[in-house]
Amino acid sequence: MRQMLSISSYLAVKEVWRNRGRFLLVSLVIALITLLVLFIAALGEGLGNGNREYISKLDAELIVYQAKSDTVIAASRLGRNRLAAVRRVEGVADAGMLGTSSATLILPDGAEPLKVALLGVEPGRTGEPKVAQGAQLSTDLAQEAIIDANTAYRSNLQVGDTLTLRVTQGTRDEFYDLRITGIADGQQFQLQPSIFVPFYTWDRIRPKSEAEVNSSNPIANVILVKLQDPTQAEAVSARLTAQVDNVETATLTEAIQALPGYSAQQSTLNTQGGFTLFIGILVIGGFFQIQILQKVAQIGVLKAIGTANPVVAAASVIQIVVVTVIGVAIGGLLSFLFSLTFPPTVPIVFNGTTSALAIVALLLIGPLGGLVSIRYAVRIEPLKALGLSS
Amino acid sequence: MTAYALETKSVIKTYNSDSGVIHAVDDVSLQVAAGEFVALVGPSGSGKTTMLSMLAALLQPTSGQILLDGQDLSGMGDRERVSLRREKIGFTFQANNLVPYLSAVENVELMLRLNGKLDKAGKLRARELLARLGLGERLNNLPGQMSGGQQQRVAIARALIHNPSLVLADEPTASLDTERAYQVVETFAGLIHEQGRAGIMVTHDLRMCEFVDRVLMMRDGKLVRIYTGHDEIMKELVQGGRH
C-alpha cells in the first residue's frame, strides 16, 4: 500500500510539475469557481444575516403575534392589554413590545436621506438592543434613540448627536429630533439600517394614516417573550395561546423563516451555489476526461510494463486533488483579498462555518468530477492502447 | 524443470468473427534459451503480434502453455500477470515507448521503482546503462527532447534495468532510419547476449535479422520455418530480403 502510494504520488506530481502550465490553468478555473462559490455563500450569509440580525440576537425565546397573522411581524397588531396577559402566563420571565415601521433619516449637508427601520422597544425590557457604545434608553417617553452600527457608519452620527427623522403622518411630513444615547453592534432589521426608540416615543413619531393621527391607543406589532426556562418553550407557547386571546406564537427560528422573502432569498442563493458547484464538477470532469483521452497510449505503456490499476487510479486521484487544492487555495486567497475591499454596508459576510462548508464542497468537486476519467483510466486495455490487439 | 527461459507448448489463440472462428495463432511451440536473441517474422496477419502479446502476458491463449522460467502464464490471474510483467519481462514498443513527463533516467529508473528496488546502486546502474547506450549527456532530457533513436535506446535500457528473464521488442526499428535501426538492434542484441536474457523481437525488417541467433517465421498463425545460424539467416533472409 505504501509503495503503491509512493509510486502514484511520484507519477502524479512529476506529471503536474512537468506540465505545470496546463494544470495551473485548470487550477485557475477552479480558483474562479471557488471565488464565485465563496462570494455566493458570503452574500447568502450577509443577506441572511442582515435580514435576521435583530431577531436572532434577541434575548427572548418566543414571539407572540396576533392570531392569523401567519407569523408576519408587519401583519400583526397587539395592544397593551395583551402584553399584560402575556406577562401573567406561567413561565414568562419578561415580555416587551416591539413596534416596527420605517422612517427617513435626514442627514446634514444635503446628503442623501437614509431609509431606516424605526423600531419601538421598551427600555430595560426584552427587545431593547444592548449598546456597544453609550447608554441604554432611559424612559418610555424619552426623546432618545439607539442606532445600529450600520446606521452610524452610513450617517456618521455618534453618541450624543441629535438625529432628525422625517415621517409622514396623515397628509403631512413631520420632523422629529432624537438624541442618540448609544450605538448597538449589528442590529439591522430586515436589511435596513435601524433606529431603536422608546416604545411610546415610537408610537408618537411613527408614520400614521389620517385615521390614526389622533388615536391614543398604542398598538405594537408583536410581543417578545423571555422565558424563565428556555427549554420549556413548547409548554409556555401552548399556555400563551390558551390563556391569551387571539394570539399565536413562534420561536425565533420560526420567526426568522417567516421574515418576508427570507426563505426565498436563501434558497435562491443556495441554488446558485449548488449550480456553480455542479458546473465546477462538469468543468473538472471535462478537463480530466480530455487529459485521459490524450494519455491512452501512455497509460497503456505503464500498464504493459507492470503498473497495477490501483497505482494508475491513485495517481489520477492525487493529480485531481493537487490541482483542486491549489485552485481552492488560490480562490480562497483571492476571496479574502477581495473581501477586504468591500465597505461594511455591502452585505457580504465570510462566516467561518459557511465558508468552511463551501470549501469542503469545492474540494469534493475535483474527485467527483474526475470519477469518470479515473474509471476510464482503469479500464484502458494495454493491448488496445498500444495497438497490439487484432 | 525446463532448461529454457521461455517455452510455449501448442499455443492456440482463436477469435470468433462473423465468418467463423479465426486461428490467429495455431499450435505454436517454441523455445528460447537465456542469452538467446530470436526474431519473430512474417507477413501482416501472420499472428506474430498476437504471439508477442501472449508471451508478454497481455493476452491469454485459448489453449496451450506458455512457460516463463517454468511458470505457466496461461493459468495466471490478472494480478499475477501484472506482477510477472513488472518483474520478469522487459518491453520496448514500436512507438509511445516512454512516459513523456519523465526524463530519460527517470524512465529507466521507473522499472526499479515499480519493483521497489530503486536504491543508490540501482540509480547508478541506470546511469551507467544509459551511458553505455550513448545517452550519458541526455540523462535529464525529456522524451520530447530526444530523437526517435535515442528514445528507443532509453526504452532498451528500461527493458533491461530490472534484470528480466525475457525481453520483448515489438517493431523497435519501425520509426527509425536504416542507420539508427542497425545501431539500436545491434546494441539491443549485444546487451541481451551479455546479460543472458531471452530476447524476442517482432520485426518486418528482415535486415535486422543480421543480429539475431534464430529467426522464427510465422504464416497464417503457424510457425512455418526456423532459420538457425548466422550464415543461413544472412543468406536466406538478410541478403535474400524475402519471406
XYZ file of C-alpha atoms in Angstrom:
633
model
C 0.000 0.000 0.000
C 2.763 2.393 0.981
C 4.764 1.557 -2.131
C 1.658 1.955 -4.285
C 1.019 5.428 -2.861
C 4.671 6.326 -3.229
C 4.708 5.415 -6.959
C 1.310 7.053 -7.561
C 2.421 10.268 -5.876
C 5.681 10.222 -7.813
C 3.944 9.818 -11.179
C 1.194 12.325 -10.331
C 3.490 15.049 -9.033
C 6.027 14.609 -11.846
C 3.303 14.963 -14.455
C 1.773 18.007 -12.786
C 5.168 19.646 -12.398
C 6.364 18.931 -15.934
C 3.034 20.208 -17.346
C 2.533 22.924 -14.773
C 1.211 25.487 -17.253
C -1.673 23.251 -18.284
C -2.506 22.156 -14.758
C -2.219 25.704 -13.428
C -4.791 26.753 -15.991
C -7.241 24.228 -14.551
C -6.349 25.337 -11.024
C -7.159 28.904 -12.056
C -10.535 27.802 -13.408
C -11.152 26.083 -10.063
C -9.964 29.276 -8.324
C -12.571 31.301 -10.214
C -15.264 28.767 -9.337
C -14.089 28.960 -5.716
C -14.271 32.742 -5.813
C -17.800 32.578 -7.174
C -18.992 29.925 -4.709
C -17.440 31.683 -1.712
C -18.940 35.013 -2.730
C -22.367 33.473 -3.257
C -22.057 31.814 0.172
C -20.864 35.092 1.699
C -23.645 37.020 0.004
C -26.187 34.490 1.282
C -24.731 34.794 4.747
C -24.618 38.601 4.524
C -28.154 38.982 3.235
C -29.491 36.376 5.649
C -27.619 37.972 8.492
C -28.893 41.438 7.612
C -32.414 40.086 7.496
C -32.385 38.140 10.741
C -29.760 40.040 12.728
C -32.031 41.831 15.184
C -34.311 38.838 15.785
C -31.523 36.282 16.060
C -29.780 38.392 18.708
C -32.899 38.922 20.808
C -32.712 37.989 24.448
C -36.018 36.142 24.008
C -37.246 32.677 23.105
C -40.757 33.302 21.792
C -42.552 35.941 19.756
C -46.269 36.472 20.219
C -48.241 37.550 17.137
C -51.834 38.421 16.507
C -53.709 35.269 15.531
C -53.881 34.550 11.802
C -51.058 36.953 11.026
C -49.061 33.988 9.598
C -46.209 34.993 11.918
C -45.509 38.037 9.776
C -44.455 40.882 12.073
C -45.849 43.666 9.907
C -49.237 41.925 9.672
C -49.650 41.567 13.427
C -51.281 44.144 15.776
C -51.242 43.714 19.523
C -52.474 46.160 22.149
C -51.282 46.793 25.695
C -53.926 44.560 27.238
C -52.336 41.537 25.529
C -48.942 42.484 26.934
C -50.323 42.368 30.452
C -51.920 38.992 29.768
C -48.698 37.595 28.321
C -46.704 38.713 31.365
C -49.115 36.845 33.632
C -48.614 33.475 31.918
C -46.655 30.966 33.988
C -43.071 30.503 32.761
C -42.767 34.009 31.242
C -39.808 35.860 32.771
C -40.221 39.075 30.803
C -42.092 40.442 27.833
C -41.600 43.570 25.794
C -43.498 45.213 22.975
C -41.963 45.690 19.572
C -43.320 48.141 17.070
C -41.897 48.300 13.570
C -42.182 50.946 10.916
C -39.963 52.884 8.566
C -38.742 56.476 8.524
C -36.302 58.707 6.701
C -33.164 59.838 8.457
C -32.278 63.363 7.398
C -28.555 63.776 7.030
C -26.735 67.091 7.292
C -25.061 68.983 4.441
C -27.658 67.937 1.883
C -26.540 64.306 1.876
C -28.952 61.733 0.509
C -31.523 60.896 3.238
C -31.329 57.360 4.577
C -34.309 54.999 4.688
C -34.273 53.338 8.083
C -36.263 50.842 10.121
C -37.811 52.663 13.078
C -38.330 50.235 15.932
C -40.168 50.864 19.165
C -38.868 48.911 22.144
C -39.452 49.124 25.859
C -36.408 50.457 27.735
C -34.973 47.810 30.050
C -37.260 45.151 28.650
C -36.783 42.289 26.235
C -36.297 43.717 22.779
C -34.084 46.661 23.621
C -30.705 46.014 21.933
C -27.594 46.071 24.086
C -25.416 49.045 23.181
C -21.740 48.650 22.326
C -21.102 52.370 22.967
C -23.010 54.898 25.066
C -26.043 54.153 27.219
C -29.346 52.283 27.034
C -32.640 54.140 26.569
C -33.807 55.813 29.759
C -37.635 56.009 29.835
C -40.663 55.069 27.755
C -41.227 58.624 26.597
C -37.668 59.885 26.263
C -36.665 61.667 23.051
C -33.795 59.232 22.645
C -32.578 56.689 20.156
C -30.141 53.822 19.868
C -28.765 53.442 16.376
C -27.182 50.313 14.984
C -23.585 50.290 13.765
C -24.650 50.243 10.112
C -26.716 53.429 10.587
C -23.799 55.052 12.398
C -21.413 54.095 9.569
C -23.705 55.437 6.872
C -24.710 58.629 8.661
C -21.520 59.445 10.569
C -23.706 60.037 13.632
C -22.170 59.474 17.046
C -23.316 59.039 20.607
C -24.576 62.395 21.910
C -25.530 63.684 18.436
C -29.110 64.587 17.609
C -30.705 62.871 14.655
C -33.668 64.091 12.659
C -36.341 61.752 11.327
C -38.910 62.549 8.716
C -42.159 60.603 8.801
C -45.486 61.004 7.108
C -48.409 61.322 9.466
C -51.766 61.806 7.837
C -51.008 64.003 4.875
C -48.103 65.896 6.382
C -44.403 65.271 6.698
C -43.340 65.635 10.314
C -39.766 66.020 11.573
C -38.596 64.661 14.941
C -35.296 65.240 16.692
C -33.935 62.493 18.925
C -30.741 62.351 20.968
C -28.513 59.335 20.319
C -27.768 57.606 23.641
C -25.975 54.569 22.255
C -24.798 52.568 19.271
C -25.634 48.866 19.069
C -23.379 46.498 17.159
C -25.016 44.587 14.268
C -28.735 45.039 14.887
C -30.113 45.530 11.384
C -33.784 44.776 10.951
C -34.687 43.185 7.624
C -31.550 44.506 5.924
C -32.299 48.124 6.830
C -30.213 50.432 8.975
C -32.108 50.543 12.274
C -33.059 53.137 14.850
C -34.489 51.991 18.187
C -36.618 54.392 20.180
C -38.678 54.032 23.385
C -41.990 52.394 22.585
C -44.254 55.362 23.413
C -41.964 57.727 21.556
C -42.159 55.361 18.637
C -45.942 55.335 18.795
C -45.950 59.126 18.692
C -43.491 59.599 15.829
C -44.212 56.566 13.610
C -45.842 57.040 10.205
C -49.626 57.122 10.638
C -52.664 57.214 8.465
C -55.036 60.121 8.851
C -57.316 57.960 10.998
C -54.507 57.003 13.343
C -53.166 60.512 13.905
C -55.459 61.289 16.788
C -55.583 57.780 18.237
C -54.287 57.455 21.779
C -54.210 53.674 21.945
C -50.652 52.464 21.280
C -50.511 49.333 19.175
C -47.407 47.160 18.915
C -46.744 44.621 16.215
C -45.529 41.732 18.345
C -44.589 40.907 21.931
C -41.140 39.476 22.604
C -41.126 36.887 25.373
C -38.225 35.790 27.535
C -38.784 32.538 29.407
C -37.792 31.523 32.910
C -36.645 28.188 31.477
C -35.776 28.312 27.748
C -36.219 24.529 27.488
C -39.931 24.938 28.268
C -40.653 26.959 25.108
C -43.195 24.456 23.800
C -45.159 24.284 27.061
C -45.172 28.066 27.554
C -46.182 28.552 23.924
C -49.179 26.275 24.480
C -50.142 28.196 27.637
C -49.821 31.530 25.815
C -52.200 30.529 23.045
C -54.577 29.015 25.564
C -54.600 31.874 28.065
C -54.211 34.973 25.869
C -56.999 35.716 23.446
C -56.435 35.754 19.754
C -52.654 35.223 19.595
C -50.214 32.792 18.002
C -46.570 32.194 18.861
C -43.336 31.349 17.103
C -39.815 30.524 18.183
C -37.048 32.820 16.943
C -36.093 30.274 14.267
C -39.674 30.084 13.021
C -39.935 33.864 13.112
C -36.779 34.231 11.003
C -38.053 31.742 8.425
C -41.283 33.753 8.238
C -39.484 37.055 7.543
C -40.711 38.352 4.175
C -38.517 36.951 1.387
C -36.004 35.358 3.754
C -36.538 31.709 2.784
C -36.889 32.508 -0.922
C -33.720 34.594 -0.848
C -31.716 31.900 0.935
C -32.954 29.099 -1.314
C -32.172 31.190 -4.411
C -28.617 31.765 -3.260
C -28.192 28.138 -2.209
C -29.425 27.041 -5.639
C -26.944 29.396 -7.311
C -24.144 27.991 -5.162
C -25.232 24.428 -5.950
C -25.326 25.103 -9.677
C -21.892 26.722 -9.566
C -20.527 23.626 -7.827
C -22.249 21.440 -10.421
C -20.663 23.470 -13.239
C -17.348 23.036 -11.426
C -17.813 19.269 -11.434
C -18.511 19.334 -15.183
C -15.517 21.589 -15.943
C -13.080 19.498 -13.913
C -14.601 16.265 -15.199
C -14.289 17.510 -18.770
C -10.676 18.558 -18.356
C -9.524 15.313 -16.818
C -11.522 13.246 -19.282
C -9.829 15.031 -22.213
C -6.497 14.595 -20.493
C -7.030 10.842 -20.052
C -8.100 10.508 -23.694
C -4.820 12.145 -24.707
C -2.877 9.764 -22.464
C -4.351 6.432 -23.544
C -1.109 5.190 -25.134
C 0.970 6.414 -22.224
C -1.269 4.671 -19.684
C -1.164 1.591 -21.916
C 2.662 1.565 -21.710
C 2.542 1.999 -17.931
C 0.169 -0.933 -17.595
C 2.122 -3.071 -20.047
C 5.341 -2.678 -18.064
C 3.553 -3.817 -14.930
C 1.935 -0.780 -13.326
C -1.081 -2.037 -11.401
C -4.516 -0.467 -11.880
C -4.683 0.897 -8.298
C -1.431 2.809 -8.988
C -2.892 4.341 -12.162
C -6.134 5.220 -10.351
C -4.383 6.629 -7.285
C -2.086 8.739 -9.498
C -5.163 10.232 -11.198
C -6.843 10.912 -7.846
C -3.695 12.544 -6.449
C -3.407 14.758 -9.532
C -7.018 15.828 -9.250
C -6.658 16.516 -5.522
C -3.438 18.514 -6.045
C -4.987 20.609 -8.826
C -8.189 21.148 -6.818
C -6.394 22.058 -3.590
C -4.188 24.578 -5.408
C -7.250 26.036 -7.164
C -9.282 26.282 -3.962
C -6.321 27.813 -2.102
C -5.850 30.477 -4.813
C -9.620 31.100 -4.925
C -9.820 31.338 -1.132
C -6.943 33.798 -1.031
C -8.478 35.916 -3.812
C -11.841 35.907 -1.991
C -10.174 37.048 1.204
C -8.299 39.850 -0.586
C -11.470 40.988 -2.399
C -13.454 40.912 0.836
C -11.039 43.448 2.324
C -12.020 45.940 -0.351
C -15.764 45.887 0.411
C -17.288 48.534 2.695
C -19.276 47.224 5.704
C -22.538 48.298 4.051
C -22.202 45.595 1.377
C -23.987 42.504 2.725
C -21.120 40.078 2.266
C -20.103 38.141 5.349
C -17.410 35.461 5.301
C -18.731 33.310 8.067
C -16.305 30.585 9.195
C -18.765 27.703 9.089
C -20.390 28.659 5.781
C -17.027 29.287 4.110
C -15.640 26.024 5.506
C -18.646 24.109 4.156
C -18.247 25.786 0.769
C -14.526 24.912 0.728
C -15.237 21.268 1.642
C -17.802 21.146 -1.192
C -15.262 22.713 -3.560
C -12.594 20.196 -2.560
C -15.041 17.401 -3.287
C -15.947 18.616 -6.770
C -12.463 17.675 -8.066
C -12.600 13.984 -7.176
C -16.304 13.875 -8.101
C -15.650 15.490 -11.478
C -12.692 13.206 -12.065
C -14.535 9.972 -11.241
C -15.416 9.256 -14.863
C -11.875 9.867 -16.052
C -10.435 7.677 -13.275
C -12.813 4.882 -14.239
C -11.788 5.343 -17.870
C -8.076 5.218 -16.963
C -8.554 1.999 -15.022
C -10.382 0.388 -17.945
C -7.701 1.182 -20.531
C -6.509 -2.090 -22.064
C -2.756 -2.012 -22.740
C -3.202 -4.220 -25.779
C -5.610 -1.800 -27.425
C -3.761 1.288 -26.215
C -0.532 0.051 -27.785
C -2.223 -1.081 -30.975
C -1.370 -4.731 -30.312
C -4.907 -6.075 -30.440
C -6.004 -7.880 -33.566
C 12.115 -28.060 -14.759
C 12.696 -26.676 -18.251
C 16.126 -25.624 -19.378
C 14.661 -22.794 -21.468
C 13.883 -19.319 -20.205
C 10.780 -19.323 -22.391
C 8.862 -22.233 -23.791
C 5.483 -22.462 -25.469
C 3.591 -25.705 -25.954
C 0.912 -25.983 -28.616
C -0.309 -22.446 -28.096
C -3.551 -21.628 -29.871
C -5.387 -18.314 -29.958
C -8.738 -18.144 -31.692
C -11.221 -15.316 -32.203
C -14.853 -15.556 -33.133
C -15.953 -13.451 -36.061
C -18.998 -13.227 -38.313
C -17.259 -15.504 -40.803
C -16.429 -18.135 -38.179
C -13.510 -18.955 -35.912
C -10.204 -17.287 -36.762
C -6.998 -19.027 -35.704
C -4.697 -16.056 -35.031
C -2.072 -18.389 -33.567
C -2.325 -22.045 -34.411
C -0.465 -24.663 -32.431
C 2.831 -22.847 -31.955
C 5.543 -24.456 -29.882
C 8.866 -22.743 -29.456
C 11.734 -22.407 -27.019
C 14.109 -19.563 -26.284
C 17.139 -20.058 -24.065
C 18.640 -17.468 -21.734
C 21.132 -15.361 -23.668
C 19.450 -16.105 -26.982
C 18.059 -13.386 -29.242
C 15.271 -14.514 -31.564
C 13.400 -12.693 -34.305
C 9.730 -13.386 -34.994
C 8.963 -12.511 -38.592
C 6.129 -12.951 -41.003
C 3.755 -11.022 -43.215
C 0.946 -8.909 -41.811
C -1.743 -11.100 -40.279
C 0.656 -13.966 -39.716
C -0.030 -13.930 -35.958
C 3.315 -12.620 -34.732
C 1.821 -9.667 -32.819
C -0.783 -11.932 -31.200
C 2.014 -14.316 -30.262
C 4.050 -11.473 -28.783
C 1.024 -10.277 -26.793
C 0.599 -13.722 -25.286
C 4.313 -14.009 -24.474
C 4.031 -10.572 -22.816
C 1.219 -11.856 -20.571
C -1.077 -9.220 -22.065
C -3.321 -11.817 -23.717
C -4.449 -15.265 -22.611
C -4.054 -18.156 -25.058
C -7.167 -20.138 -25.936
C -5.224 -23.293 -25.222
C -1.658 -24.462 -24.756
C 1.022 -23.459 -22.298
C 3.450 -20.558 -22.075
C 6.203 -21.190 -19.556
C 8.479 -18.392 -18.374
C 11.184 -19.672 -16.041
C 8.954 -22.694 -15.627
C 5.912 -20.653 -14.570
C 2.813 -21.188 -16.684
C 1.417 -17.811 -17.793
C -1.743 -19.241 -19.282
C -3.327 -20.082 -15.945
C -2.495 -16.811 -14.222
C -4.986 -14.256 -12.960
C -4.808 -10.545 -13.825
C -2.846 -9.530 -10.731
C -0.266 -12.281 -11.177
C 0.204 -11.311 -14.808
C 0.755 -7.660 -13.865
C 3.384 -8.719 -11.304
C 5.018 -11.024 -13.805
C 5.237 -8.280 -16.443
C 6.751 -5.942 -13.883
C 9.312 -8.394 -12.518
C 10.236 -10.808 -15.288
C 9.600 -9.095 -18.607
C 11.182 -6.106 -20.277
C 9.424 -4.284 -23.125
C 10.143 -1.967 -25.973
C 7.326 -0.936 -28.265
C 7.072 0.476 -31.726
C 6.141 3.993 -30.561
C 4.948 5.919 -27.491
C 7.508 3.928 -25.580
C 8.383 6.326 -22.837
C 6.466 8.211 -20.193
C 6.599 11.733 -21.649
C 6.851 13.608 -18.354
C 9.774 11.559 -17.031
C 13.354 12.239 -18.082
C 15.491 9.536 -19.724
C 16.976 8.396 -16.441
C 13.616 8.610 -14.649
C 12.029 6.435 -17.341
C 14.704 3.795 -16.788
C 14.502 4.072 -13.002
C 10.716 3.664 -13.209
C 11.092 -0.124 -13.628
C 13.180 -0.292 -10.448
C 10.706 1.986 -8.675
C 7.764 -0.211 -9.712
C 9.599 -3.242 -8.364
C 10.523 -1.479 -5.114
C 14.235 -1.816 -5.957
C 15.271 1.772 -6.547
C 18.313 2.228 -4.364
C 21.645 4.002 -4.848
C 23.109 1.044 -6.719
C 20.049 0.926 -8.982
C 20.297 4.637 -9.768
C 23.961 4.236 -10.606
C 23.207 1.229 -12.814
C 20.536 3.183 -14.709
C 23.018 5.978 -15.444
C 25.726 3.538 -16.488
C 23.380 1.665 -18.798
C 22.230 4.879 -20.465
C 25.848 5.985 -20.800
C 26.693 2.675 -22.489
C 23.851 3.310 -24.905
C 25.418 6.668 -25.749
C 22.981 8.732 -23.746
C 25.321 9.907 -20.987
C 24.672 13.510 -21.974
C 20.914 13.033 -22.252
C 20.100 11.679 -18.802
C 17.837 14.538 -17.834
C 16.254 15.113 -21.219
C 12.536 14.521 -21.584
C 11.436 12.152 -24.391
C 10.204 15.124 -26.401
C 13.735 16.498 -26.396
C 15.234 13.315 -27.877
C 15.267 11.756 -31.339
C 13.395 8.528 -32.132
C 16.620 6.513 -31.972
C 17.549 7.986 -28.615
C 14.086 7.233 -27.273
C 14.382 3.629 -28.433
C 17.712 3.318 -26.660
C 16.136 4.658 -23.449
C 13.389 2.059 -23.896
C 16.042 -0.652 -24.267
C 17.689 0.483 -21.048
C 14.286 0.427 -19.319
C 13.627 -3.087 -20.672
C 16.866 -4.407 -19.210
C 17.453 -2.457 -15.992
C 15.451 -4.754 -13.705
C 17.174 -7.940 -14.888
C 14.124 -9.556 -16.518
C 14.154 -13.147 -17.748
C 12.512 -12.193 -21.035
C 12.894 -9.080 -23.170
C 10.286 -8.391 -25.856
C 10.587 -5.835 -28.627
C 7.723 -5.001 -30.965
C 8.978 -3.479 -34.208
C 11.672 -1.488 -32.364
C 13.045 -0.030 -35.584
C 9.783 0.859 -37.319
C 10.153 4.598 -36.818
C 13.921 4.797 -37.350
C 16.091 5.381 -40.395
C 18.275 2.468 -41.519
C 21.477 3.602 -39.871
C 19.818 4.231 -36.495
C 17.818 0.996 -36.812
C 21.045 -1.022 -37.203
C 22.629 0.761 -34.231
C 19.614 0.140 -31.999
C 19.233 -3.561 -32.829
C 22.955 -4.210 -32.625
C 23.092 -2.620 -29.178
C 19.988 -4.473 -28.105
C 21.404 -7.819 -29.258
C 24.738 -7.107 -27.571
C 23.109 -6.406 -24.209
C 20.826 -9.462 -24.412
C 23.776 -11.724 -25.082
C 25.918 -10.065 -22.462
C 23.299 -10.086 -19.719
C 21.992 -13.565 -20.530
C 18.351 -12.618 -21.158
C 15.979 -14.364 -23.520
C 15.096 -11.819 -26.222
C 12.348 -11.869 -28.842
C 11.969 -9.183 -31.461
C 8.999 -8.879 -33.778
C 10.051 -7.174 -36.988
C 9.042 -6.602 -40.571
C 12.531 -5.537 -41.493
C 14.459 -8.685 -42.389
C 17.738 -6.755 -42.493
C 17.539 -6.555 -38.707
C 17.768 -10.345 -38.511
C 21.515 -9.969 -39.029
C 21.921 -9.565 -35.273
C 19.731 -12.423 -34.023
C 20.571 -16.052 -33.258
C 17.450 -17.596 -34.733
C 14.562 -16.446 -36.878
C 11.073 -17.881 -36.378
C 8.852 -17.334 -39.384
C 5.096 -17.348 -38.976
C 2.411 -17.509 -41.603
C -1.352 -17.825 -41.111
C -0.845 -18.295 -37.388
C 1.565 -21.167 -37.750
C 5.268 -21.380 -37.146
C 6.350 -22.392 -40.641
C 10.116 -22.240 -40.562
C 13.055 -21.694 -38.255
C 16.318 -20.222 -39.557
C 19.322 -21.049 -37.426
C 22.881 -19.840 -37.609
C 24.315 -16.620 -38.909
C 25.126 -17.911 -42.372
C 21.679 -19.312 -43.059
C 19.993 -16.175 -41.773
C 22.217 -13.893 -43.802
C 21.850 -15.978 -46.948
C 18.164 -16.759 -46.785
C 16.738 -13.639 -45.195
C 19.042 -10.648 -44.935
C 20.684 -10.792 -48.330
C 17.714 -12.513 -49.969
C 15.402 -9.990 -48.428
C 12.357 -12.177 -48.831
C 9.980 -14.175 -46.632
